[in-house]
Amino acid sequence: MKHLIAPSVLSCDFANIQRDVEMINNSEADWFHIDVMDGVFVPNISFGFPVLKAIKKHAKKTIDVHLMIVNPDQYVEEFAKSGADVLTVHYEACPHLHRTIQLIHSFGMKAAVALHPHTNVSVLENVIEDLDMVLIMSVNPGFGGQKFIDNAINKVKQTKALIERTNSNAIIEVDGGVNLETGKKLIDAGADVLVAGSFVFNSPNPNETITQLKEM
Ligand code: DX5
Ligand code: ZN
């Protein structure tokens, strides 16, 4: 499949959030990537349900919610009600990961699992057939604008191999430090969805930058 682009709303101008949501609506972007951080699982606090609901009101594309929170099970239902289409939890936050994946599916959402840069892809072997997506973190989660960790490319290849040798239909998303250079390498390695925050929103023409990411 042609790769998808998911601009990360974390890097948008929160005083002009509707303007930036409309920019994404009118661009070649495929998804909205929404980063929820609780200040416990990661050393930063972003935003929660009221902001997600406000985005959902205007967004015309798939809502891809990346939870960087402890005990995500507690909030799965509320994220479904708030408009999430794809819900990503961290492997490192889920002691009962199989149960969490089932819970996400029970609310009609696609289920994805994210891996920190230090977490081996092999930990997903026993759940890969239940997953709709794997999210490979190419930075340590918590902040936009960090430097891409090159080993993410190896992990995308390993994830692709795992998907191919099982009956999994999972796709592969990568998040952190994506630009035209790292993005190209990731697509060649097998990535299906590229998240991009600062590269899009810090560029002079975000709409045009999304087109470049889509067309590379
Ligand atoms: C980081 C977040 C990312 C972040 C990416 O913890 O999960 O989605 O917004 O930002 P960039 O593209 O600037 O690395
Ligand atoms: Zn993210």
CSV table of C-alpha atoms and ligand atoms in Angstrom, one decimal:
chain,number,residue,atom,x,y,z
A,1,MET,CA,0.0,0.0,0.0
A,2,LYS,CA,1.0,3.6,-0.5
A,3,HIS,CA,2.3,4.9,2.8
A,4,LEU,CA,0.1,7.1,5.0
A,5,ILE,CA,1.0,10.4,6.6
A,6,ALA,CA,-0.2,11.3,10.1
A,7,PRO,CA,0.7,14.8,11.2
A,8,SER,CA,1.2,15.1,15.0
A,9,VAL,CA,-1.1,17.7,16.4
A,10,LEU,CA,1.3,18.0,19.4
A,11,SER,CA,3.3,20.4,17.3
A,12,CYS,CA,0.4,22.6,16.1
A,13,ASP,CA,-0.4,26.1,17.4
A,14,PHE,CA,-2.9,25.4,20.3
A,15,ALA,CA,-4.2,28.9,20.1
A,16,ASN,CA,-5.2,28.2,16.5
A,17,ILE,CA,-6.1,24.6,16.7
A,18,GLN,CA,-9.1,24.8,14.4
A,19,ARG,CA,-7.0,26.5,11.8
A,20,ASP,CA,-4.4,23.7,12.0
A,21,VAL,CA,-7.0,21.0,11.9
A,22,GLU,CA,-8.5,22.5,8.7
A,23,MET,CA,-5.0,22.7,7.3
A,24,ILE,CA,-4.7,18.9,7.8
A,25,ASN,CA,-8.2,18.3,6.4
A,26,ASN,CA,-7.2,20.2,3.3
A,27,SER,CA,-3.9,18.5,2.9
A,28,GLU,CA,-2.8,15.2,1.6
A,29,ALA,CA,-2.4,13.9,5.1
A,30,ASP,CA,-4.3,10.6,5.9
A,31,TRP,CA,-4.6,10.6,9.7
A,32,PHE,CA,-4.6,13.0,12.6
A,33,HIS,CA,-2.0,11.7,15.2
A,34,ILE,CA,-3.0,12.7,18.7
A,35,ASP,CA,-0.4,12.4,21.5
A,36,VAL,CA,-1.8,12.0,25.0
A,37,MET,CA,0.8,12.2,27.8
A,38,ASP,CA,0.1,12.0,31.5
A,39,GLY,CA,3.3,13.2,33.1
A,40,VAL,CA,3.9,9.8,34.7
A,41,PHE,CA,4.5,7.4,31.9
A,42,VAL,CA,6.5,10.1,30.1
A,43,PRO,CA,8.1,13.2,31.5
A,44,ASN,CA,5.6,15.6,29.9
A,45,ILE,CA,1.9,16.4,30.0
A,46,SER,CA,0.1,17.2,26.7
A,47,PHE,CA,-3.7,17.2,26.7
A,48,GLY,CA,-6.7,15.0,27.3
A,49,PHE,CA,-10.3,14.5,26.4
A,50,PRO,CA,-11.6,18.1,26.0
A,51,VAL,CA,-8.9,18.8,23.4
A,52,LEU,CA,-9.4,15.5,21.6
A,53,LYS,CA,-13.2,16.1,21.4
A,54,ALA,CA,-12.6,19.6,20.0
A,55,ILE,CA,-10.3,18.2,17.3
A,56,LYS,CA,-12.8,15.5,16.5
A,57,LYS,CA,-15.5,18.0,16.0
A,58,HIS,CA,-13.6,19.5,13.0
A,59,ALA,CA,-11.4,16.6,11.8
A,60,LYS,CA,-12.5,14.8,8.6
A,61,LYS,CA,-9.9,12.1,8.7
A,62,THR,CA,-9.0,9.0,10.8
A,63,ILE,CA,-8.1,9.9,14.5
A,64,ASP,CA,-5.0,8.0,15.6
A,65,VAL,CA,-4.6,8.3,19.3
A,66,HIS,CA,-1.2,7.5,20.9
A,67,LEU,CA,-1.5,7.0,24.6
A,68,MET,CA,1.6,7.6,26.7
A,69,ILE,CA,-0.1,7.0,30.0
A,70,VAL,CA,-0.1,4.5,32.8
A,71,ASN,CA,-3.0,2.1,33.1
A,72,PRO,CA,-4.5,2.9,29.7
A,73,ASP,CA,-7.3,0.2,30.2
A,74,GLN,CA,-9.0,2.6,32.6
A,75,TYR,CA,-9.6,5.1,29.8
A,76,VAL,CA,-10.2,3.0,26.7
A,77,GLU,CA,-14.0,3.5,26.7
A,78,GLU,CA,-13.7,7.2,27.1
A,79,PHE,CA,-11.2,7.4,24.2
A,80,ALA,CA,-13.7,5.5,22.0
A,81,LYS,CA,-16.5,8.0,23.0
A,82,SER,CA,-14.2,10.9,22.4
A,83,GLY,CA,-13.6,9.9,18.7
A,84,ALA,CA,-10.5,7.7,18.5
A,85,ASP,CA,-10.5,5.4,15.5
A,86,VAL,CA,-7.1,3.8,16.2
A,87,LEU,CA,-6.0,3.5,19.8
A,88,THR,CA,-2.3,2.8,20.5
A,89,VAL,CA,-1.1,1.7,24.0
A,90,HIS,CA,2.5,1.2,25.0
A,91,TYR,CA,3.8,-2.4,25.6
A,92,GLU,CA,5.7,-1.0,28.6
A,93,ALA,CA,2.4,0.3,30.2
A,94,CYS,CA,0.4,-2.9,29.8
A,95,PRO,CA,0.9,-5.9,32.2
A,96,HIS,CA,-2.1,-7.6,30.5
A,97,LEU,CA,-1.5,-6.6,26.9
A,98,HIS,CA,-3.7,-9.3,25.3
A,99,ARG,CA,-6.6,-8.2,27.5
A,100,THR,CA,-6.0,-4.5,26.6
A,101,ILE,CA,-6.0,-5.3,22.9
A,102,GLN,CA,-9.4,-7.1,23.3
A,103,LEU,CA,-10.8,-4.3,25.2
A,104,ILE,CA,-9.9,-1.8,22.5
A,105,HIS,CA,-11.5,-4.0,19.9
A,106,SER,CA,-14.6,-4.4,22.0
A,107,PHE,CA,-15.2,-0.7,21.5
A,108,GLY,CA,-14.9,-0.9,17.8
A,109,MET,CA,-11.5,0.7,17.5
A,110,LYS,CA,-8.3,-0.5,15.8
A,111,ALA,CA,-5.7,-1.7,18.3
A,112,ALA,CA,-2.1,-0.8,18.1
A,113,VAL,CA,0.9,-1.3,20.4
A,114,ALA,CA,3.9,1.0,20.6
A,115,LEU,CA,7.4,0.0,21.5
A,116,HIS,CA,10.0,2.2,23.2
A,117,PRO,CA,13.4,2.4,21.4
A,118,HIS,CA,14.9,-0.1,23.9
A,119,THR,CA,12.1,-2.7,23.6
A,120,ASN,CA,12.7,-5.7,21.4
A,121,VAL,CA,10.2,-6.4,18.6
A,122,SER,CA,10.1,-10.0,19.7
A,123,VAL,CA,7.9,-9.1,22.7
A,124,LEU,CA,5.0,-8.8,20.3
A,125,GLU,CA,5.3,-12.4,18.9
A,126,ASN,CA,2.4,-13.7,20.9
A,127,VAL,CA,0.0,-10.9,20.1
A,128,ILE,CA,1.0,-9.9,16.6
A,129,GLU,CA,-2.0,-11.7,15.0
A,130,ASP,CA,-4.4,-9.7,17.2
A,131,LEU,CA,-2.9,-6.3,16.2
A,132,ASP,CA,-4.0,-3.8,13.6
A,133,MET,CA,-0.8,-1.8,13.9
A,134,VAL,CA,2.6,-1.8,15.5
A,135,LEU,CA,4.1,1.6,16.4
A,136,ILE,CA,7.8,1.8,16.4
A,137,MET,CA,9.1,4.7,18.4
A,138,SER,CA,12.1,6.4,16.8
A,139,VAL,CA,12.6,8.8,19.7
A,140,ASN,CA,12.1,8.3,23.4
A,141,PRO,CA,8.4,9.3,23.8
A,142,GLY,CA,7.5,12.6,25.5
A,143,PHE,CA,8.5,15.4,23.3
A,144,GLY,CA,8.3,16.6,19.7
A,145,GLY,CA,11.4,17.8,17.9
A,146,GLN,CA,13.9,15.1,19.0
A,147,LYS,CA,16.6,13.4,16.9
A,148,PHE,CA,15.7,10.3,15.0
A,149,ILE,CA,17.2,7.1,16.5
A,150,ASP,CA,18.6,5.1,13.5
A,151,ASN,CA,18.0,1.7,15.0
A,152,ALA,CA,14.3,2.2,14.4
A,153,ILE,CA,15.0,1.2,10.8
A,154,ASN,CA,16.2,-2.2,11.9
A,155,LYS,CA,13.2,-2.5,14.1
A,156,VAL,CA,10.8,-1.8,11.2
A,157,LYS,CA,12.5,-4.5,9.2
A,158,GLN,CA,12.2,-6.9,12.1
A,159,THR,CA,8.5,-6.0,12.5
A,160,LYS,CA,7.9,-6.5,8.8
A,161,ALA,CA,9.5,-10.0,9.0
A,162,LEU,CA,7.4,-10.9,12.1
A,163,ILE,CA,4.2,-9.8,10.3
A,164,GLU,CA,5.1,-11.8,7.2
A,165,ARG,CA,5.8,-15.1,9.0
A,166,THR,CA,2.6,-14.9,10.9
A,167,ASN,CA,-1.0,-14.4,9.8
A,168,SER,CA,-1.0,-10.8,11.0
A,169,ASN,CA,-2.6,-8.0,9.0
A,170,ALA,CA,-0.9,-5.4,11.1
A,171,ILE,CA,0.6,-2.3,9.5
A,172,ILE,CA,3.7,-0.5,10.8
A,173,GLU,CA,3.7,3.1,12.0
A,174,VAL,CA,6.8,5.1,13.0
A,175,ASP,CA,6.9,8.1,15.3
A,176,GLY,CA,9.6,10.6,16.1
A,177,GLY,CA,12.2,12.6,14.1
A,178,VAL,CA,10.5,11.9,10.8
A,179,ASN,CA,11.6,14.1,7.9
A,180,LEU,CA,12.1,13.5,4.2
A,181,GLU,CA,15.5,11.8,4.7
A,182,THR,CA,14.5,9.5,7.6
A,183,GLY,CA,11.0,9.0,6.1
A,184,LYS,CA,12.4,7.6,2.9
A,185,LYS,CA,14.6,5.1,4.8
A,186,LEU,CA,11.6,4.0,6.8
A,187,ILE,CA,9.4,3.5,3.8
A,188,ASP,CA,12.1,1.4,2.1
A,189,ALA,CA,12.4,-0.6,5.3
A,190,GLY,CA,8.6,-1.4,5.3
A,191,ALA,CA,6.9,1.4,7.2
A,192,ASP,CA,3.2,2.0,6.3
A,193,VAL,CA,2.4,5.1,8.4
A,194,LEU,CA,4.7,8.0,9.1
A,195,VAL,CA,4.0,10.4,12.0
A,196,ALA,CA,5.5,13.9,11.6
A,197,GLY,CA,5.2,16.7,14.0
A,198,SER,CA,7.8,19.4,14.1
A,199,PHE,CA,9.0,18.7,10.5
A,200,VAL,CA,5.5,19.7,9.3
A,201,PHE,CA,4.5,22.4,11.7
A,202,ASN,CA,7.9,24.2,11.9
A,203,SER,CA,8.1,24.3,8.1
A,204,PRO,CA,7.2,27.5,6.2
A,205,ASN,CA,4.3,25.7,4.4
A,206,PRO,CA,3.0,22.8,6.4
A,207,ASN,CA,0.5,21.8,3.7
A,208,GLU,CA,3.3,21.6,1.1
A,209,THR,CA,5.5,19.7,3.5
A,210,ILE,CA,2.8,17.1,3.9
A,211,THR,CA,2.6,16.7,0.1
A,212,GLN,CA,6.4,16.2,0.0
A,213,LEU,CA,6.2,13.5,2.7
A,214,LYS,CA,3.3,11.8,0.9
A,215,GLU,CA,5.0,11.9,-2.5
A,216,MET,CA,8.5,10.7,-1.6
B,1,DX5,C1,6.6,11.9,20.9
B,1,DX5,C2,5.3,11.9,20.2
B,1,DX5,C3,5.4,12.2,18.7
B,1,DX5,C4,5.8,13.6,18.4
B,1,DX5,C5,6.6,13.5,17.2
B,1,DX5,O1,6.6,11.4,22.1
B,1,DX5,O2,4.8,10.6,20.3
B,1,DX5,O3,4.2,11.9,18.1
B,1,DX5,O4,4.8,14.5,18.3
B,1,DX5,O5,7.2,14.8,16.9
B,1,DX5,P1,8.4,14.9,15.9
B,1,DX5,O6,7.9,14.5,14.6
B,1,DX5,O7,8.7,16.4,16.0
B,1,DX5,O8,9.5,14.1,16.4
B,2,ZN,ZN,3.0,10.0,18.9
